[in-house]
mmCIF file of C-alpha atoms and ligand atoms in Angstrom:
data_model
loop_
_atom_site.group_PDB
_atom_site.id
_atom_site.type_symbol
_atom_site.label_atom_id
_atom_site.label_comp_id
_atom_site.label_asym_id
_atom_site.label_seq_id
_atom_site.Cartn_x
_atom_site.Cartn_y
_atom_site.Cartn_z
ATOM 1 C CA THR A 847 145.790 106.963 43.678
ATOM 2 C CA ASP A 848 143.262 107.145 46.502
ATOM 3 C CA PRO A 849 139.730 106.103 45.668
ATOM 4 C CA LEU A 850 137.095 108.848 45.655
ATOM 5 C CA VAL A 851 135.059 106.959 48.249
ATOM 6 C CA ARG A 852 136.408 104.507 50.801
ATOM 7 C CA VAL A 853 133.962 102.752 53.087
ATOM 8 C CA GLU A 854 135.468 101.065 56.124
ATOM 9 C CA ASP A 855 133.593 98.606 58.297
ATOM 10 C CA LEU A 856 130.303 100.473 57.855
ATOM 11 C CA GLN A 857 127.555 99.413 60.238
ATOM 12 C CA LYS A 858 123.922 100.372 60.464
ATOM 13 C CA TYR A 859 121.742 98.683 63.067
ATOM 14 C CA TYR A 860 118.114 99.471 63.595
ATOM 15 C CA TYR A 861 116.485 98.914 66.936
ATOM 16 C CA GLU A 862 113.083 97.359 67.238
ATOM 17 C CA GLN A 863 110.590 99.432 69.123
ATOM 18 C CA ASP A 864 111.890 99.960 72.597
ATOM 19 C CA ASN A 865 109.623 98.144 75.038
ATOM 20 C CA LEU A 866 109.733 99.478 78.596
ATOM 21 C CA THR A 867 108.414 96.322 80.236
ATOM 22 C CA ASP A 868 111.222 94.427 78.526
ATOM 23 C CA ARG A 869 113.647 97.061 79.777
ATOM 24 C CA LEU A 870 112.365 96.511 83.325
ATOM 25 C CA LEU A 871 113.247 92.861 82.895
ATOM 26 C CA GLY A 872 116.718 93.896 81.827
ATOM 27 C CA LYS A 873 116.222 93.002 78.148
ATOM 28 C CA GLU A 874 117.977 95.106 75.528
ATOM 29 C CA PRO A 875 115.896 96.121 72.480
ATOM 30 C CA GLU A 876 116.464 93.757 69.566
ATOM 31 C CA SER A 877 118.658 95.131 66.835
ATOM 32 C CA VAL A 878 118.411 94.494 63.118
ATOM 33 C CA GLN A 879 121.862 94.389 61.596
ATOM 34 C CA ALA A 880 120.917 95.946 58.266
ATOM 35 C CA VAL A 881 124.537 96.678 57.346
ATOM 36 C CA ASP A 882 127.106 94.778 59.330
ATOM 37 C CA GLY A 883 130.705 95.663 58.696
ATOM 38 C CA VAL A 884 130.863 96.549 55.015
ATOM 39 C CA SER A 885 134.121 97.748 53.414
ATOM 40 C CA PHE A 886 134.719 98.745 49.797
ATOM 41 C CA GLU A 887 135.978 101.591 47.662
ATOM 42 C CA VAL A 888 134.549 103.435 44.695
ATOM 43 C CA ARG A 889 137.262 104.625 42.335
ATOM 44 C CA GLU A 890 137.140 107.906 40.514
ATOM 45 C CA GLY A 891 135.169 107.712 37.270
ATOM 46 C CA GLU A 892 133.967 104.146 37.733
ATOM 47 C CA THR A 893 130.590 102.570 38.306
ATOM 48 C CA LEU A 894 130.510 100.134 41.184
ATOM 49 C CA GLY A 895 127.391 97.975 41.029
ATOM 50 C CA LEU A 896 125.910 96.876 44.357
ATOM 51 C CA VAL A 897 123.669 93.868 43.980
ATOM 52 C CA GLY A 898 121.687 91.530 46.226
ATOM 53 C CA GLU A 899 118.205 90.379 47.140
ATOM 54 C CA SER A 900 115.745 92.891 48.554
ATOM 55 C CA GLY A 901 116.375 93.525 52.238
ATOM 56 C CA CYS A 902 120.092 92.636 52.026
ATOM 57 C CA GLY A 903 121.078 96.150 53.082
ATOM 58 C CA LYS A 904 122.130 97.662 49.771
ATOM 59 C CA SER A 905 119.930 100.772 49.975
ATOM 60 C CA THR A 906 120.822 101.238 53.637
ATOM 61 C CA THR A 907 124.493 101.068 52.646
ATOM 62 C CA GLY A 908 123.995 103.838 50.083
ATOM 63 C CA GLU A 909 121.951 106.032 52.417
ATOM 64 C CA THR A 910 124.298 105.558 55.369
ATOM 65 C CA LEU A 911 127.461 106.248 53.406
ATOM 66 C CA LEU A 912 125.880 109.523 52.284
ATOM 67 C CA ASN A 913 125.182 110.254 55.958
ATOM 68 C CA LEU A 914 121.457 110.465 55.206
ATOM 69 C CA ARG A 915 121.042 107.875 57.946
ATOM 70 C CA GLU A 916 123.069 107.949 61.093
ATOM 71 C CA PRO A 917 125.760 105.262 61.007
ATOM 72 C CA THR A 918 126.099 102.777 63.878
ATOM 73 C CA GLY A 919 129.799 102.415 63.225
ATOM 74 C CA GLY A 920 132.612 102.565 60.701
ATOM 75 C CA ALA A 921 133.980 105.339 58.517
ATOM 76 C CA VAL A 922 133.436 106.779 55.063
ATOM 77 C CA TYR A 923 136.310 108.676 53.480
ATOM 78 C CA PHE A 924 135.289 111.002 50.661
ATOM 79 C CA ASP A 925 138.284 112.402 48.832
ATOM 80 C CA GLY A 926 140.356 111.468 51.888
ATOM 81 C CA GLU A 927 138.126 113.052 54.545
ATOM 82 C CA ASN A 928 136.036 111.119 57.037
ATOM 83 C CA VAL A 929 132.455 112.190 56.349
ATOM 84 C CA PHE A 930 131.265 111.012 59.771
ATOM 85 C CA GLU A 931 133.742 113.241 61.584
ATOM 86 C CA ASN A 932 133.146 116.304 59.448
ATOM 87 C CA ASP A 933 131.121 119.019 61.230
ATOM 88 C CA ASP A 934 130.436 120.936 58.041
ATOM 89 C CA LEU A 935 128.935 118.739 55.363
ATOM 90 C CA THR A 936 128.140 121.588 52.940
ATOM 91 C CA GLU A 937 130.861 120.656 50.475
ATOM 92 C CA PHE A 938 130.115 116.946 50.769
ATOM 93 C CA ARG A 939 126.423 117.644 50.161
ATOM 94 C CA GLU A 940 127.382 119.451 46.960
ATOM 95 C CA ARG A 941 129.743 116.769 45.731
ATOM 96 C CA ALA A 942 127.775 113.644 46.654
ATOM 97 C CA GLN A 943 124.223 113.207 45.379
ATOM 98 C CA VAL A 944 121.565 110.522 45.108
ATOM 99 C CA VAL A 945 119.015 109.429 42.543
ATOM 100 C CA PHE A 946 116.208 107.423 44.128
ATOM 101 C CA GLN A 947 114.332 104.435 42.792
ATOM 102 C CA ASP A 948 110.861 105.785 42.654
ATOM 103 C CA PRO A 949 110.524 109.085 40.814
ATOM 104 C CA PHE A 950 106.823 109.070 41.751
ATOM 105 C CA SER A 951 107.377 109.328 45.472
ATOM 106 C CA SER A 952 110.767 111.044 45.581
ATOM 107 C CA LEU A 953 109.540 114.241 43.895
ATOM 108 C CA ASP A 954 107.353 116.732 45.755
ATOM 109 C CA PRO A 955 104.000 116.763 43.882
ATOM 110 C CA ARG A 956 103.362 120.410 44.825
ATOM 111 C CA MET A 957 106.557 121.689 43.237
ATOM 112 C CA THR A 958 107.018 122.304 39.517
ATOM 113 C CA ALA A 959 109.810 120.517 37.687
ATOM 114 C CA GLY A 960 111.749 123.786 37.581
ATOM 115 C CA GLU A 961 111.403 124.304 41.337
ATOM 116 C CA ILE A 962 112.496 120.733 42.023
ATOM 117 C CA VAL A 963 115.646 121.119 39.915
ATOM 118 C CA ARG A 964 116.333 124.600 41.293
ATOM 119 C CA GLU A 965 115.919 123.740 44.972
ATOM 120 C CA PRO A 966 119.517 122.560 45.588
ATOM 121 C CA LEU A 967 120.787 125.822 44.046
ATOM 122 C CA ASP A 968 118.468 127.806 46.337
ATOM 123 C CA VAL A 969 119.477 125.851 49.438
ATOM 124 C CA HIS A 970 123.168 126.224 48.688
ATOM 125 C CA GLY A 971 122.697 129.864 47.684
ATOM 126 C CA LEU A 972 124.354 129.489 44.294
ATOM 127 C CA GLY A 973 123.995 132.157 41.623
ATOM 128 C CA THR A 974 121.579 135.015 41.086
ATOM 129 C CA LYS A 975 117.931 134.397 40.338
ATOM 130 C CA ALA A 976 118.538 134.830 36.626
ATOM 131 C CA GLU A 977 121.550 132.532 36.700
ATOM 132 C CA ARG A 978 119.558 129.857 38.508
ATOM 133 C CA ARG A 979 116.770 130.094 35.957
ATOM 134 C CA GLU A 980 119.258 129.688 33.150
ATOM 135 C CA ARG A 981 120.954 126.774 34.905
ATOM 136 C CA VAL A 982 117.619 124.991 35.388
ATOM 137 C CA ALA A 983 116.803 125.377 31.691
ATOM 138 C CA GLU A 984 120.237 124.028 30.787
ATOM 139 C CA LEU A 985 119.855 121.039 33.130
ATOM 140 C CA MET A 986 116.366 120.224 31.837
ATOM 141 C CA GLU A 987 117.678 120.155 28.301
ATOM 142 C CA ARG A 988 120.735 118.146 29.232
ATOM 143 C CA VAL A 989 118.588 115.317 30.620
ATOM 144 C CA GLY A 990 116.316 115.296 27.560
ATOM 145 C CA LEU A 991 113.462 117.503 28.742
ATOM 146 C CA SER A 992 112.693 120.938 27.374
ATOM 147 C CA ALA A 993 113.074 124.244 29.149
ATOM 148 C CA GLY A 994 109.391 124.842 28.311
ATOM 149 C CA GLN A 995 108.434 122.022 30.696
ATOM 150 C CA THR A 996 109.785 123.700 33.829
ATOM 151 C CA ASP A 997 106.354 124.967 34.934
ATOM 152 C CA ARG A 998 104.719 121.541 34.872
ATOM 153 C CA TYR A 999 104.092 119.389 37.913
ATOM 154 C CA PRO A 1000 105.405 115.828 38.411
ATOM 155 C CA HIS A 1001 102.025 114.227 37.635
ATOM 156 C CA GLU A 1002 102.163 115.760 34.170
ATOM 157 C CA PHE A 1003 105.260 113.726 33.302
ATOM 158 C CA SER A 1004 105.754 110.043 32.495
ATOM 159 C CA GLY A 1005 107.785 107.796 34.818
ATOM 160 C CA GLY A 1006 110.879 108.092 32.644
ATOM 161 C CA GLN A 1007 110.535 111.880 32.463
ATOM 162 C CA ARG A 1008 110.166 112.060 36.230
ATOM 163 C CA GLN A 1009 113.397 110.119 36.620
ATOM 164 C CA ARG A 1010 115.018 112.629 34.263
ATOM 165 C CA ILE A 1011 113.852 115.416 36.600
ATOM 166 C CA GLY A 1012 115.409 113.517 39.533
ATOM 167 C CA ILE A 1013 118.662 113.218 37.609
ATOM 168 C CA ALA A 1014 118.663 116.922 36.663
ATOM 169 C CA ARG A 1015 118.191 117.797 40.333
ATOM 170 C CA ALA A 1016 121.068 115.507 41.312
ATOM 171 C CA LEU A 1017 123.286 117.233 38.726
ATOM 172 C CA ALA A 1018 122.383 120.783 39.783
ATOM 173 C CA LEU A 1019 125.326 121.216 42.170
ATOM 174 C CA GLU A 1020 127.851 119.653 39.770
ATOM 175 C CA PRO A 1021 128.550 116.594 41.940
ATOM 176 C CA ASP A 1022 131.463 114.168 41.572
ATOM 177 C CA PHE A 1023 129.660 111.166 42.999
ATOM 178 C CA ILE A 1024 126.091 109.906 42.665
ATOM 179 C CA VAL A 1025 124.462 107.021 44.493
ATOM 180 C CA CYS A 1026 121.943 105.641 42.018
ATOM 181 C CA ASP A 1027 119.527 103.564 44.102
ATOM 182 C CA GLU A 1028 117.577 101.331 41.715
ATOM 183 C CA PRO A 1029 117.089 104.270 39.325
ATOM 184 C CA VAL A 1030 115.390 102.190 36.618
ATOM 185 C CA SER A 1031 113.586 99.494 38.644
ATOM 186 C CA ALA A 1032 110.238 101.303 38.625
ATOM 187 C CA LEU A 1033 110.346 101.954 34.869
ATOM 188 C CA ASP A 1034 109.175 100.002 31.826
ATOM 189 C CA VAL A 1035 111.917 97.960 30.201
ATOM 190 C CA SER A 1036 111.911 100.153 27.067
ATOM 191 C CA VAL A 1037 112.417 103.277 29.185
ATOM 192 C CA GLN A 1038 115.101 101.637 31.361
ATOM 193 C CA ALA A 1039 117.588 101.556 28.482
ATOM 194 C CA GLN A 1040 117.089 105.261 27.761
ATOM 195 C CA ILE A 1041 117.741 106.222 31.368
ATOM 196 C CA LEU A 1042 120.790 103.933 31.593
ATOM 197 C CA ASN A 1043 122.188 105.487 28.422
ATOM 198 C CA LEU A 1044 121.580 108.959 29.822
ATOM 199 C CA LEU A 1045 123.416 108.064 33.046
ATOM 200 C CA GLU A 1046 126.332 106.683 31.016
ATOM 201 C CA ASP A 1047 126.518 109.787 28.810
ATOM 202 C CA LEU A 1048 126.440 112.075 31.851
ATOM 203 C CA GLN A 1049 129.154 110.024 33.519
ATOM 204 C CA GLU A 1050 131.412 110.462 30.528
ATOM 205 C CA GLU A 1051 130.652 114.145 30.053
ATOM 206 C CA PHE A 1052 131.059 115.177 33.683
ATOM 207 C CA GLY A 1053 133.514 112.541 34.899
ATOM 208 C CA LEU A 1054 131.003 111.203 37.415
ATOM 209 C CA THR A 1055 131.557 108.304 39.788
ATOM 210 C CA TYR A 1056 128.554 106.052 40.490
ATOM 211 C CA LEU A 1057 127.541 103.616 43.155
ATOM 212 C CA PHE A 1058 124.791 101.819 41.270
ATOM 213 C CA ILE A 1059 122.411 99.815 43.459
ATOM 214 C CA ALA A 1060 120.173 97.289 41.711
ATOM 215 C CA HIS A 1061 118.651 93.850 41.967
ATOM 216 C CA ASP A 1062 118.455 93.290 38.215
ATOM 217 C CA LEU A 1063 121.658 91.535 37.190
ATOM 218 C CA SER A 1064 121.409 92.430 33.497
ATOM 219 C CA VAL A 1065 121.237 96.114 34.395
ATOM 220 C CA VAL A 1066 124.200 95.787 36.755
ATOM 221 C CA ARG A 1067 126.228 93.890 34.186
ATOM 222 C CA HIS A 1068 125.488 96.506 31.565
ATOM 223 C CA ILE A 1069 126.478 99.549 33.574
ATOM 224 C CA SER A 1070 129.152 98.450 36.075
ATOM 225 C CA ASP A 1071 132.930 98.368 35.922
ATOM 226 C CA ARG A 1072 133.092 96.426 39.169
ATOM 227 C CA VAL A 1073 130.398 94.684 41.176
ATOM 228 C CA ALA A 1074 129.904 94.067 44.898
ATOM 229 C CA VAL A 1075 127.471 91.359 45.988
ATOM 230 C CA MET A 1076 125.640 91.767 49.305
ATOM 231 C CA TYR A 1077 124.018 89.107 51.434
ATOM 232 C CA LEU A 1078 122.382 89.723 54.817
ATOM 233 C CA GLY A 1079 124.180 92.978 55.515
ATOM 234 C CA GLU A 1080 127.616 91.884 54.323
ATOM 235 C CA ILE A 1081 129.564 92.048 51.079
ATOM 236 C CA VAL A 1082 130.279 88.448 50.094
ATOM 237 C CA GLU A 1083 132.082 89.110 46.817
ATOM 238 C CA ILE A 1084 133.583 92.042 44.943
ATOM 239 C CA GLY A 1085 135.464 92.191 41.676
ATOM 240 C CA PRO A 1086 135.595 93.328 38.051
ATOM 241 C CA VAL A 1087 132.226 92.894 36.323
ATOM 242 C CA ASP A 1088 133.366 90.170 33.900
ATOM 243 C CA GLU A 1089 135.003 88.197 36.715
ATOM 244 C CA ILE A 1090 131.821 88.331 38.792
ATOM 245 C CA PHE A 1091 129.648 87.145 35.920
ATOM 246 C CA GLU A 1092 132.006 84.651 34.281
ATOM 247 C CA ASN A 1093 134.107 83.395 37.170
ATOM 248 C CA PRO A 1094 132.133 83.922 40.400
ATOM 249 C CA GLY A 1095 134.074 83.127 43.548
ATOM 250 C CA HIS A 1096 131.220 82.888 46.023
ATOM 251 C CA PRO A 1097 128.441 80.252 46.064
ATOM 252 C CA TYR A 1098 125.858 82.989 46.648
ATOM 253 C CA THR A 1099 126.953 84.794 43.480
ATOM 254 C CA GLU A 1100 126.754 81.462 41.647
ATOM 255 C CA ALA A 1101 123.213 80.994 42.937
ATOM 256 C CA LEU A 1102 122.246 84.501 41.825
ATOM 257 C CA LEU A 1103 123.542 83.825 38.337
ATOM 258 C CA GLU A 1104 121.580 80.566 38.207
ATOM 259 C CA SER A 1105 118.350 82.085 39.528
ATOM 260 C CA VAL A 1106 115.401 82.010 37.166
ATOM 261 C CA PRO A 1107 114.870 84.779 34.640
ATOM 262 C CA ARG A 1108 111.972 87.083 35.259
ATOM 263 C CA ALA A 1109 108.848 85.898 33.497
ATOM 264 C CA ASP A 1110 107.868 89.310 32.151
ATOM 265 C CA THR A 1111 111.180 90.117 30.501
ATOM 266 C CA SER A 1112 112.688 86.840 29.350
ATOM 267 C CA GLU A 1113 115.400 88.515 27.282
ATOM 268 C CA GLN A 1114 116.272 90.797 30.193
ATOM 269 C CA GLY A 1115 118.312 88.236 32.116
ATOM 270 C CA ARG A 1116 117.975 87.424 35.751
ATOM 271 C CA ASP A 1117 116.437 89.035 38.737
ATOM 272 C CA VAL A 1118 117.950 88.107 42.056
ATOM 273 C CA GLU A 1119 114.654 88.516 43.854
ATOM 274 C CA THR A 1120 113.599 85.176 42.384
ATOM 275 C CA LEU A 1121 116.382 83.139 44.032
ATOM 276 C CA ALA A 1122 115.046 79.987 45.714
ATOM 277 C CA GLY A 1123 114.982 79.499 49.481
ATOM 278 C CA ASP A 1124 114.235 81.864 52.316
ATOM 279 C CA VAL A 1125 116.647 84.554 53.402
ATOM 280 C CA PRO A 1126 117.260 84.224 57.161
ATOM 281 C CA SER A 1127 116.188 87.153 59.314
ATOM 282 C CA PRO A 1128 118.749 89.915 59.791
ATOM 283 C CA ARG A 1129 117.497 90.078 63.415
ATOM 284 C CA ASN A 1130 119.201 86.802 64.088
ATOM 285 C CA PRO A 1131 121.692 86.102 61.308
ATOM 286 C CA PRO A 1132 123.213 82.607 61.061
ATOM 287 C CA SER A 1133 126.481 81.965 62.862
ATOM 288 C CA GLY A 1134 129.760 81.711 60.970
ATOM 289 C CA CYS A 1135 129.257 82.228 57.246
ATOM 290 C CA ARG A 1136 125.820 83.817 56.953
ATOM 291 C CA PHE A 1137 125.149 81.934 53.730
ATOM 292 C CA HIS A 1138 125.670 78.518 55.295
ATOM 293 C CA THR A 1139 121.936 77.873 55.756
ATOM 294 C CA ARG A 1140 121.435 78.074 51.981
ATOM 295 C CA CYS A 1141 124.829 77.049 50.651
ATOM 296 C CA PRO A 1142 125.092 73.734 48.767
ATOM 297 C CA TYR A 1143 128.784 73.444 49.764
ATOM 298 C CA ALA A 1144 128.338 74.148 53.471
ATOM 299 C CA ARG A 1145 130.516 72.179 55.922
ATOM 300 C CA GLU A 1146 130.692 72.306 59.681
ATOM 301 C CA ALA A 1147 133.519 74.836 59.639
ATOM 302 C CA CYS A 1148 131.160 77.249 57.844
ATOM 303 C CA ALA A 1149 128.730 77.361 60.784
ATOM 304 C CA ARG A 1150 131.527 78.093 63.233
ATOM 305 C CA GLU A 1151 133.814 80.594 61.549
ATOM 306 C CA ASP A 1152 133.139 83.817 59.654
ATOM 307 C CA PRO A 1153 135.069 83.909 56.366
ATOM 308 C CA ASP A 1154 137.115 86.978 55.345
ATOM 309 C CA GLY A 1155 137.292 88.292 51.798
ATOM 310 C CA TYR A 1156 139.842 85.969 50.168
ATOM 311 C CA GLU A 1157 141.511 86.535 46.805
ATOM 312 C CA VAL A 1158 139.967 84.564 43.979
ATOM 313 C CA GLU A 1159 142.724 82.786 42.038
ATOM 314 C CA GLY A 1160 145.369 85.206 43.231
ATOM 315 C CA ASP A 1161 143.550 88.280 41.887
ATOM 316 C CA GLU A 1162 143.732 90.939 44.577
ATOM 317 C CA ASP A 1163 140.964 92.911 42.860
ATOM 318 C CA HIS A 1164 138.563 89.952 43.082
ATOM 319 C CA ARG A 1165 137.622 88.743 46.545
ATOM 320 C CA ALA A 1166 135.059 86.333 47.914
ATOM 321 C CA ALA A 1167 134.143 85.589 51.526
ATOM 322 C CA CYS A 1168 134.188 81.794 51.207
ATOM 323 C CA PHE A 1169 136.567 79.205 52.685
ATOM 324 C CA ARG A 1170 136.571 77.346 49.371
ATOM 325 C CA ARG A 1171 138.875 80.048 48.036
ATOM 326 C CA VAL A 1172 141.582 78.990 50.503
ATOM 327 C CA ASP A 1173 143.376 75.778 49.507
ATOM 328 C CA ASP A 1174 144.606 74.809 52.957
ATOM 329 C CA HIS A 1175 141.603 75.892 55.018
ATOM 330 C CA GLU A 1176 140.257 73.436 57.597
ATOM 331 C CA TYR A 1177 136.976 73.703 55.679
ATOM 332 C CA TRP A 1178 138.231 70.971 53.367
ATOM 333 C CA SER A 1179 138.667 68.438 56.189
ATOM 334 C CA SER A 1180 135.455 69.458 57.942
ATOM 335 C CA PRO A 1181 132.374 67.170 57.557
ATOM 336 C CA PRO A 1182 129.549 68.346 55.291
ATOM 337 C CA LEU A 1183 126.728 70.155 57.005
ATOM 338 C CA ASP A 1184 123.584 68.083 56.566
ATOM 339 C CA GLU A 1185 120.127 69.442 55.911
ATOM 340 C CA ASP A 1186 119.401 69.592 59.670
ATOM 341 C CA GLY A 1187 122.613 71.419 60.486
ATOM 342 C CA ARG A 1188 121.732 73.995 57.910
ATOM 343 C CA THR A 1189 118.110 74.495 58.809
ATOM 344 C CA ALA A 1190 118.848 74.421 62.559
ATOM 345 C CA GLU A 1191 120.409 77.856 62.292
ATOM 346 C CA THR A 1192 117.395 79.603 60.828
HETATM 347 FE FE1 SF4 B 1674 129.270 78.112 51.540
HETATM 348 FE FE2 SF4 B 1674 131.011 77.658 53.503
HETATM 349 FE FE3 SF4 B 1674 131.694 79.180 51.446
HETATM 350 FE FE4 SF4 B 1674 129.944 80.048 53.244
HETATM 351 S S1 SF4 B 1674 132.110 79.597 53.586
HETATM 352 S S2 SF4 B 1674 129.768 80.249 51.078
HETATM 353 S S3 SF4 B 1674 128.824 78.179 53.708
HETATM 354 S S4 SF4 B 1674 131.194 76.993 51.389
HETATM 355 MG MG1 MG B 1675 116.434 98.856 48.203
#
C-alpha cells in the first residue's frame, strides 16, 4: 500500500539578506541549506520520529512538507497527490495538522480557549454555530479539559493544559496526519508523560498518523514506530525504532546514543543537544559525507564522495548514509582522515 505521506528530495534553502553592493559585484546571496534533499515516507497509522540536534533542519522539514513554508525543491505526496502542485489546499489543510512546541507562544493570548479550538471550524465553514459550540465542548473534554473552561484565556492555563488546547485545535477538522513539532519539550517531565499518553490514545482512537519531531531520544524511543535521524539538513539514517536504538547503522546515530544524559533528568535518557563537538555551519556544509568533520571513522573517501542511504545488514527498511555499510566500497582502502583533514573542512 502507498504511504500516507511521501517526501521526495525535499529542499528548503534560506537566503541571507540580499546585499545590493554584493549584487553589483556579481555575488549571489549566500544560501543556508536548511533542508537539503530529504526523502522519506510516513505510513498510515504509524509514528515516524524525526530526531537530530537543534538547527539540523527537522522543524523546517515539518513546516515545509506541510507547505507552511515555501519549498525550494522536491515533492510531497499526500495520499498520492503532490501537495506542491495542488492549487486548492483546502482538503489538505483539513487532513494535515500541526502541534507546535511552545503552547505559550503558539496560542493567541487574546482568544479564549473555545475560540482557539473553534477557529479552524469557522475558517473552514463547518457546521452551524450550535454544532460548532458542541464540537468545541466535545474536543475540550476529549483532551482532558472541561467544557466549562472554554471561556478562559491561555494565561489562565498551565503549560500542559495549553498544549491540550493546541491538540484540541489540531483535532478540530478530524485530520489524518499531524506533525508534532517538539510537543512536550517545553513541559515539565511529569507533564510530558501525560501529553505523550494523550497523543498515543488519540492516535489509536482516530487512526492518526504522526511525524513526531524531537531532540529528546527517550521521548522518541517511547512514541515512535520508526525513526529518522537528521544531520545538517539531511537524513543520515532511518529504520524501525528498535533497530535505530539497538543496532545503529550510522556513526552519527551511535554518537547520539552515546551522548551524555541531561543533568536535570538523569532517568530520562539522552538529549542529543549535548553531543560533543561543533556542528559545522549549514551555510557551508562539509564536502562529501557531511559528518566527516566529526566522525571517528572518517577516511579520505568520506571527504570526497556523498554517501547514499545503504541497507543495514540487508534490511531494506533500515538504511544509513555511511560507506561502512558497503562491504566493497573504496572507503575501506582509503587512508584515514587525520585530525587536520577533518578540521580543514569546517
Ligand atoms: Fe563517517 Fe565516512 Fe560513514 Fe560519513 S561515510 S559517517 S565520514 S565513516
Ligand atoms: Mg526545532
